[in-house]
Amino acid sequence: MCVLTNSGILMVDTPWDTTQLRPLFDSLQKFWQARPVQVISTHFHKDRTAGLDWLSAHGVKTISIEMTRQLCMENNEEIPQFVVEPGSYVLDNVSYTIVYPGPGHAPDNIVLYFPRWKLLYGGCFIKSFVSENLGNVGDADVRSWLKAAKHVRKQYGSAELVITGHQDWKGLESLNQTIHLLHQAKKSGQ
């Protein structure tokens, strides 16, 4: 996700690799006449961190929570330069909140909330409303994920846009589908 601010673009997560990142970077400069100034990785998996080294080399501030940074180091993934705590932040004219709801899709997954637009960015923590399963659960804690997803829904249930990490997205339908899938997984003993 890309958000245009007064000083440049705030990116949340990266594409899968630099072969996708470079065209995105160039397109943003061409169409928005702006370049990324910050990128926040929502967890340590490659589909959220690929290209961090390239971005850093091009002057982009790469950011995550401490747990993500540690997991990137342990798993030989590209490492964010800067660590932030969950909380409220402002980049120029854009305010947002970084929330660590607890383990879910990954032990370190975070979500971001942008109050101006009532927008919840869930990344891989929130499945698409069209998802039929939880997808990659190799690093998931399904029981904790259910509790965390319910907490996010309670806290940000007024969100009008809920952006997922993969597939189509809408409003709360995606978060509700995630909770439904987690209930199914719990019943099946996952």
XYZ file of N, CA and C in Angstrom:
570
model
N 0.855 -1.166 0.000
C 0.000 0.000 0.000
C 0.898 1.225 0.000
N 0.501 2.244 -0.724
C 1.253 3.491 -0.800
C 0.351 4.658 -0.424
N 0.870 5.535 0.431
C 0.136 6.715 0.883
C 0.975 7.937 0.543
N 0.400 8.869 -0.205
C 1.105 10.086 -0.577
C 1.039 11.085 0.573
N 2.208 11.536 1.029
C 2.300 12.551 2.076
C 2.929 13.802 1.474
N 3.049 14.850 2.263
C 3.642 16.094 1.761
C 5.102 15.941 1.355
N 5.828 15.023 1.989
C 7.256 14.891 1.681
C 7.592 13.670 0.837
N 6.616 12.875 0.494
C 6.874 11.680 -0.297
C 5.867 10.601 0.025
N 6.236 9.381 -0.252
C 5.309 8.260 -0.136
C 5.665 7.381 1.058
N 4.638 7.056 1.830
C 4.748 6.051 2.884
C 4.280 4.737 2.276
N 5.171 3.774 2.201
C 4.813 2.441 1.711
C 4.594 1.533 2.910
N 3.576 0.712 2.831
C 3.375 -0.325 3.832
C 3.568 -1.651 3.108
N 4.628 -2.345 3.467
C 5.048 -3.605 2.868
C 5.641 -3.397 1.478
N 6.336 -4.424 1.023
C 7.018 -4.383 -0.264
C 6.437 -5.463 -1.175
N 6.697 -5.368 -2.479
C 6.353 -6.481 -3.366
C 7.244 -7.693 -3.054
N 7.042 -8.776 -3.764
C 7.740 -10.037 -3.511
C 9.251 -9.952 -3.680
N 9.731 -9.147 -4.621
C 11.182 -9.064 -4.840
C 11.509 -7.763 -5.560
N 12.810 -7.514 -5.751
C 13.215 -6.239 -6.356
C 12.816 -6.142 -7.822
N 12.568 -7.271 -8.496
C 12.118 -7.176 -9.888
C 10.724 -6.558 -9.963
N 9.942 -6.660 -8.886
C 8.638 -5.996 -8.816
C 8.755 -4.632 -8.153
N 9.710 -4.497 -7.245
C 9.868 -3.253 -6.500
C 10.360 -2.112 -7.381
N 11.341 -2.369 -8.212
C 11.905 -1.289 -9.043
C 10.876 -0.667 -9.986
N 10.072 -1.462 -10.701
C 9.030 -0.841 -11.533
C 8.020 -0.041 -10.706
N 7.673 -0.532 -9.517
C 6.767 0.216 -8.645
C 7.398 1.545 -8.256
N 8.641 1.518 -7.839
C 9.382 2.718 -7.456
C 9.383 3.731 -8.610
N 9.698 3.255 -9.810
C 9.725 4.133 -10.989
C 8.337 4.674 -11.321
N 7.310 3.831 -11.229
C 5.938 4.268 -11.522
C 5.464 5.326 -10.543
N 5.799 5.164 -9.276
C 5.411 6.167 -8.277
C 6.038 7.515 -8.604
N 7.301 7.487 -9.001
C 7.962 8.744 -9.362
C 7.335 9.355 -10.613
N 6.974 8.515 -11.569
C 6.404 9.013 -12.820
C 5.000 9.581 -12.623
N 4.131 8.839 -11.939
C 2.728 9.233 -11.860
C 2.404 10.153 -10.694
N 3.110 10.017 -9.586
C 2.845 10.870 -8.419
C 3.905 11.953 -8.240
N 4.931 11.935 -9.078
C 6.052 12.865 -8.940
C 6.564 12.876 -7.497
N 6.625 11.701 -6.918
C 7.092 11.543 -5.542
C 7.794 10.196 -5.442
N 8.601 10.069 -4.423
C 9.298 8.803 -4.200
C 9.030 8.334 -2.780
N 9.155 7.049 -2.535
C 8.994 6.564 -1.164
C 10.029 7.193 -0.236
N 9.566 7.575 0.950
C 10.474 8.102 1.976
C 10.549 7.151 3.164
N 9.505 6.353 3.351
C 9.477 5.358 4.424
C 8.744 4.119 3.937
N 9.193 2.962 4.420
C 8.449 1.721 4.202
C 8.380 0.986 5.537
N 7.189 0.538 5.869
C 6.954 -0.204 7.105
C 6.645 -1.649 6.729
N 7.413 -2.579 7.261
C 7.165 -4.008 7.023
C 6.287 -4.552 8.137
N 5.188 -5.205 7.758
C 4.224 -5.667 8.759
C 4.557 -7.028 9.366
N 5.488 -7.760 8.789
C 6.055 -8.953 9.422
C 7.267 -9.393 8.618
N 7.937 -10.442 9.087
C 9.253 -10.789 8.552
C 9.250 -11.575 7.254
N 8.135 -12.072 6.781
C 8.120 -12.869 5.555
C 8.581 -12.046 4.357
N 9.139 -12.758 3.391
C 9.734 -12.118 2.216
C 8.742 -11.253 1.436
N 7.452 -11.614 1.447
C 6.478 -10.813 0.706
C 6.171 -9.489 1.403
N 6.847 -9.201 2.486
C 6.703 -7.927 3.210
C 8.040 -7.215 3.371
N 9.144 -7.930 3.110
C 10.473 -7.360 3.364
C 11.400 -7.371 2.151
N 11.016 -8.019 1.064
C 11.899 -8.102 -0.100
C 12.213 -6.702 -0.623
N 13.463 -6.450 -0.864
C 13.866 -5.156 -1.411
C 14.211 -4.104 -0.379
N 14.187 -4.456 0.903
C 14.521 -3.451 1.923
C 15.942 -2.921 1.743
N 16.873 -3.797 1.386
C 18.253 -3.346 1.172
C 18.315 -2.350 0.014
N 17.611 -2.658 -1.064
C 17.594 -1.774 -2.233
C 16.970 -0.429 -1.866
N 15.861 -0.465 -1.125
C 15.207 0.776 -0.697
C 16.132 1.602 0.190
N 16.785 0.953 1.143
C 17.723 1.660 2.023
C 18.833 2.315 1.216
N 19.349 1.600 0.229
C 20.419 2.143 -0.617
C 19.947 3.346 -1.428
N 18.629 3.465 -1.613
C 18.053 4.592 -2.348
C 17.450 5.640 -1.415
N 17.879 5.629 -0.167
C 17.508 6.685 0.769
C 16.154 6.549 1.431
N 15.537 5.382 1.315
C 14.228 5.162 1.930
C 14.446 4.596 3.335
N 13.754 5.167 4.297
C 13.833 4.706 5.687
C 12.999 3.431 5.813
N 13.632 2.305 6.156
C 12.925 1.034 6.299
C 12.678 0.767 7.782
N 11.431 0.411 8.103
C 10.960 0.401 9.487
C 10.211 -0.896 9.799
N 10.336 -1.351 11.036
C 9.526 -2.463 11.547
C 9.515 -2.380 13.068
N 8.773 -3.301 13.679
C 8.884 -3.438 15.126
C 10.117 -4.305 15.414
N 10.557 -4.310 16.660
C 11.769 -5.053 17.039
C 11.657 -6.545 16.729
N 10.516 -7.151 17.005
C 10.365 -8.585 16.762
C 10.559 -8.911 15.283
N 10.050 -8.072 14.404
C 10.231 -8.290 12.966
C 11.701 -8.202 12.602
N 12.373 -7.209 13.121
C 13.811 -7.056 12.842
C 14.572 -8.308 13.286
N 14.281 -8.790 14.487
C 14.960 -9.986 15.004
C 14.660 -11.213 14.142
N 13.404 -11.388 13.765
C 13.037 -12.538 12.935
C 13.660 -12.444 11.544
N 13.796 -11.243 11.012
C 14.491 -11.071 9.730
C 15.942 -11.537 9.853
N 16.595 -11.155 10.940
C 17.985 -11.574 11.149
C 18.082 -13.092 11.291
N 17.196 -13.685 12.082
C 17.225 -15.133 12.321
C 16.925 -15.941 11.064
N 16.137 -15.381 10.154
C 15.707 -16.097 8.948
C 16.420 -15.633 7.684
N 17.502 -14.891 7.856
C 18.297 -14.401 6.721
C 17.475 -13.631 5.701
N 16.529 -12.844 6.197
C 15.753 -11.946 5.334
C 16.389 -10.560 5.396
N 16.016 -9.706 4.476
C 16.521 -8.338 4.501
C 16.035 -7.659 5.783
N 16.891 -6.836 6.363
C 16.653 -6.312 7.711
C 16.274 -4.836 7.662
N 15.147 -4.478 8.275
C 14.776 -3.056 8.361
C 15.831 -2.274 9.147
N 16.060 -1.028 8.741
C 17.062 -0.180 9.401
C 16.613 0.299 10.767
N 15.349 0.654 10.887
C 14.852 1.334 12.077
C 13.748 0.520 12.749
N 13.714 0.622 14.069
C 12.706 -0.068 14.870
C 11.809 0.973 15.518
N 10.502 0.708 15.491
C 9.526 1.563 16.176
C 8.685 0.692 17.098
N 8.077 1.325 18.053
C 7.142 0.657 18.954
C 5.730 0.798 18.380
N 4.843 -0.122 18.685
C 3.442 0.114 18.336
C 2.983 1.419 18.981
N 2.163 2.169 18.271
C 1.685 3.448 18.777
C 1.260 4.346 17.640
N 0.998 5.603 17.964
C 0.518 6.575 16.972
C 1.677 7.377 16.409
N 1.613 7.621 15.102
C 2.673 8.329 14.391
C 2.054 9.315 13.413
N 2.849 10.312 13.033
C 2.451 11.280 12.016
C 3.621 11.439 11.060
N 3.356 11.310 9.781
C 4.326 11.622 8.741
C 3.711 12.750 7.929
N 4.207 13.951 8.176
C 3.674 15.151 7.533
C 2.185 15.299 7.833
N 1.368 15.137 6.808
C -0.078 15.335 6.920
C -0.858 14.035 7.120
N -0.169 12.940 7.381
C -0.819 11.633 7.511
C -0.536 11.049 8.893
N -1.615 10.782 9.621
C -1.454 10.127 10.922
C -1.885 8.671 10.796
N -1.222 7.826 11.568
C -1.543 6.403 11.547
C -1.135 5.778 12.870
N -1.708 4.617 13.128
C -1.402 3.870 14.339
C -0.877 2.498 13.949
N 0.243 2.122 14.546
C 0.792 0.778 14.387
C 0.305 -0.046 15.572
N -0.320 -1.177 15.269
C -0.910 -2.025 16.301
C -0.280 -3.417 16.231
N 0.215 -3.883 17.359
C 0.627 -5.285 17.457
C -0.486 -6.019 18.194
N -1.328 -6.774 17.460
C -2.475 -7.419 18.098
C -2.132 -8.720 18.815
N -0.927 -9.215 18.598
C -0.511 -10.513 19.117
C -0.199 -11.432 17.954
N 0.329 -12.620 18.244
C 0.669 -13.551 17.169
C -0.552 -13.901 16.322
N -0.310 -14.141 15.052
C -1.377 -14.515 14.133
C -0.784 -15.272 12.967
N -0.885 -14.696 11.782
C -0.272 -15.282 10.589
C 1.222 -15.500 10.818
N 1.835 -14.583 11.522
C 3.244 -14.669 11.916
C 3.338 -14.166 13.355
N 4.391 -14.525 14.068
C 4.479 -14.092 15.467
C 4.576 -12.583 15.633
N 5.047 -11.903 14.586
C 5.344 -10.472 14.675
C 4.388 -9.584 13.897
N 3.311 -10.132 13.329
C 2.470 -9.327 12.440
C 1.868 -8.115 13.145
N 1.888 -7.006 12.419
C 1.256 -5.772 12.884
C 0.194 -5.371 11.872
N -0.714 -4.515 12.308
C -1.679 -3.886 11.416
C -1.539 -2.381 11.599
N -1.980 -1.620 10.614
C -1.932 -0.161 10.696
C -3.324 0.401 10.483
N -3.629 1.446 11.226
C -4.921 2.111 11.082
C -4.686 3.573 10.734
N -5.380 4.040 9.689
C -5.303 5.422 9.225
C -6.657 6.070 9.498
N -6.776 6.837 10.597
C -8.087 7.348 11.017
C -8.742 8.291 10.012
N -7.956 9.071 9.274
C -8.551 10.019 8.324
C -9.452 9.317 7.322
N -9.046 8.144 6.907
C -9.796 7.396 5.895
C -10.557 6.212 6.482
N -10.495 6.038 7.784
C -11.075 4.851 8.430
C -10.595 3.593 7.707
N -9.282 3.535 7.500
C -8.645 2.482 6.727
C -7.796 1.615 7.648
N -8.050 0.328 7.610
C -7.275 -0.652 8.361
C -6.462 -1.464 7.368
N -5.141 -1.388 7.489
C -4.264 -2.200 6.647
C -3.881 -3.433 7.456
N -4.348 -4.582 7.002
C -4.132 -5.810 7.756
C -2.987 -6.667 7.274
N -2.500 -6.414 6.049
C -1.467 -7.289 5.518
C -1.932 -8.733 5.558
N -1.015 -9.642 5.809
C -1.346 -11.071 5.826
C -2.095 -11.496 7.086
N -2.200 -10.622 8.065
C -2.963 -10.911 9.280
C -4.452 -11.032 8.962
N -4.917 -10.286 7.967
C -6.330 -10.313 7.571
C -6.438 -10.963 6.192
N -7.235 -12.008 6.118
C -7.450 -12.718 4.866
C -8.528 -12.001 4.053
N -8.496 -12.211 2.765
C -9.492 -11.617 1.880
C -10.876 -12.204 2.144
N -11.886 -11.431 1.831
C -13.262 -11.932 1.958
C -13.527 -13.088 1.004
N -12.682 -13.283 -0.010
C -12.843 -14.412 -0.935
C -11.964 -15.612 -0.557
N -11.152 -15.481 0.469
C -10.273 -16.583 0.883
C -11.084 -17.771 1.372
N -10.646 -18.948 0.960
C -11.303 -20.178 1.393
C -10.515 -20.901 2.472
N -9.286 -20.426 2.738
C -8.469 -21.025 3.791
C -7.499 -19.966 4.318
N -6.730 -20.331 5.312
C -5.818 -19.381 5.957
C -4.512 -19.192 5.204
N -4.310 -19.953 4.134
C -3.083 -19.791 3.366
C -1.880 -20.330 4.123
N -0.759 -19.651 4.001
C 0.495 -20.061 4.634
C 0.375 -19.945 6.154
N 0.372 -21.087 6.823
C 0.294 -21.081 8.292
C 1.569 -21.653 8.921
N 2.641 -21.684 8.143
C 3.902 -22.237 8.633
C 4.432 -21.558 9.882
N 4.188 -20.273 10.017
C 4.638 -19.522 11.195
C 3.465 -19.029 12.033
N 2.274 -19.530 11.743
C 1.062 -19.021 12.396
C 0.847 -19.638 13.778
N 0.163 -18.868 14.593
C -0.352 -19.337 15.885
C -1.863 -19.149 15.786
N -2.546 -20.187 15.306
C -3.958 -20.063 14.948
C -4.818 -19.678 16.148
N -4.575 -20.268 17.299
C -5.390 -19.940 18.480
C -5.213 -18.482 18.888
N -3.981 -18.028 18.925
C -3.737 -16.619 19.273
C -4.269 -15.688 18.195
N -4.181 -16.125 16.945
C -4.645 -15.319 15.815
C -6.133 -15.023 15.949
N -6.914 -16.016 16.341
C -8.351 -15.813 16.521
C -8.611 -14.740 17.581
N -7.963 -14.847 18.705
C -8.127 -13.858 19.780
C -7.687 -12.473 19.304
N -6.556 -12.420 18.612
C -6.026 -11.145 18.122
C -6.957 -10.522 17.082
N -7.498 -11.348 16.177
C -8.408 -10.838 15.142
C -9.683 -10.279 15.761
N -10.195 -10.950 16.780
C -11.379 -10.433 17.472
C -11.067 -9.103 18.152
N -9.874 -8.986 18.713
C -9.465 -7.726 19.344
C -9.395 -6.603 18.299
N -8.816 -6.893 17.144
C -8.721 -5.891 16.074
C -10.116 -5.482 15.623
N -11.027 -6.447 15.467
C -12.395 -6.116 15.052
C -13.082 -5.239 16.102
N -12.880 -5.544 17.370
C -13.483 -4.737 18.435
C -12.909 -3.319 18.431
N -11.608 -3.212 18.252
C -10.932 -1.913 18.300
C -11.187 -1.072 17.048
N -11.218 -1.720 15.876
C -11.293 -0.990 14.603
C -12.506 -1.413 13.774
N -13.569 -1.794 14.439
C -14.789 -2.233 13.763
C -15.481 -1.151 12.958
N -15.080 0.101 13.144
C -15.663 1.191 12.358
C -14.888 1.446 11.065
N -13.863 0.644 10.801
C -13.086 0.813 9.567
C -13.995 0.630 8.356
N -13.851 1.516 7.388
C -14.645 1.418 6.163
C -13.899 0.690 5.054
N -12.578 0.742 5.113
C -11.733 0.004 4.175
C -10.837 -0.913 4.984
N -10.759 -2.173 4.582
C -9.857 -3.125 5.218
C -9.028 -3.746 4.099
N -7.747 -3.422 4.093
C -6.862 -3.891 3.028
C -6.103 -5.119 3.518
N -6.169 -6.167 2.713
C -5.527 -7.436 3.043
C -4.179 -7.544 2.336
N -3.412 -8.552 2.711
C -2.111 -8.756 2.089
C -2.186 -9.393 0.717
N -3.256 -10.119 0.450
C -3.401 -10.840 -0.820
C -4.877 -10.846 -1.217
N -5.125 -10.940 -2.485
C -6.461 -11.060 -3.079
C -7.290 -9.786 -2.899
N -8.577 -9.912 -3.183
C -9.494 -8.771 -3.124
C -9.748 -8.342 -1.690
N -10.118 -7.089 -1.539
C -10.437 -6.563 -0.213
C -11.640 -5.656 -0.305
N -12.288 -5.478 0.815
C -13.470 -4.618 0.937
C -13.407 -3.952 2.297
N -14.554 -3.971 2.954
C -14.627 -3.446 4.308
C -14.416 -4.561 5.316
N -15.245 -4.572 6.321
C -15.097 -5.545 7.404
C -15.346 -6.985 6.971
N -15.869 -7.198 5.761
C -16.097 -8.562 5.282
C -14.815 -9.391 5.353
N -13.690 -8.760 5.043
C -12.421 -9.494 5.067
C -12.040 -9.894 6.486
N -12.184 -8.983 7.425
C -11.872 -9.308 8.819
C -12.839 -10.370 9.348
N -14.109 -10.247 8.990
C -15.092 -11.253 9.409
C -14.787 -12.621 8.797
N -14.357 -12.640 7.536
C -13.987 -13.904 6.891
C -12.768 -14.512 7.577
N -11.822 -13.675 7.972
C -10.644 -14.168 8.690
C -11.069 -14.868 9.974
N -11.940 -14.231 10.730
C -12.417 -14.809 11.989
C -13.176 -16.111 11.726
N -13.981 -16.128 10.671
C -14.702 -17.352 10.294
C -13.711 -18.484 9.989
N -12.692 -18.195 9.185
C -11.694 -19.211 8.835
C -10.930 -19.689 10.069
N -10.659 -18.777 10.985
C -9.955 -19.151 12.214
C -10.823 -20.036 13.105
N -12.124 -19.759 13.155
C -13.045 -20.636 13.897
C -13.051 -22.034 13.272
N -13.091 -22.096 11.942
C -13.062 -23.395 11.256
C -11.771 -24.151 11.574
N -10.656 -23.436 11.554
C -9.362 -24.065 11.846
C -9.320 -24.587 13.277
N -9.884 -23.814 14.183
C -9.918 -24.232 15.592
C -10.746 -25.508 15.749
N -11.899 -25.560 15.063
C -12.766 -26.745 15.139
C -12.077 -27.984 14.574
N -11.249 -27.780 13.550
C -10.563 -28.921 12.928
C -9.270 -29.284 13.660
N -9.000 -28.577 14.756
C -7.832 -28.902 15.573
C -6.529 -28.305 15.096
N -6.607 -27.351 14.215
C -5.391 -26.722 13.687
C -4.752 -25.806 14.695
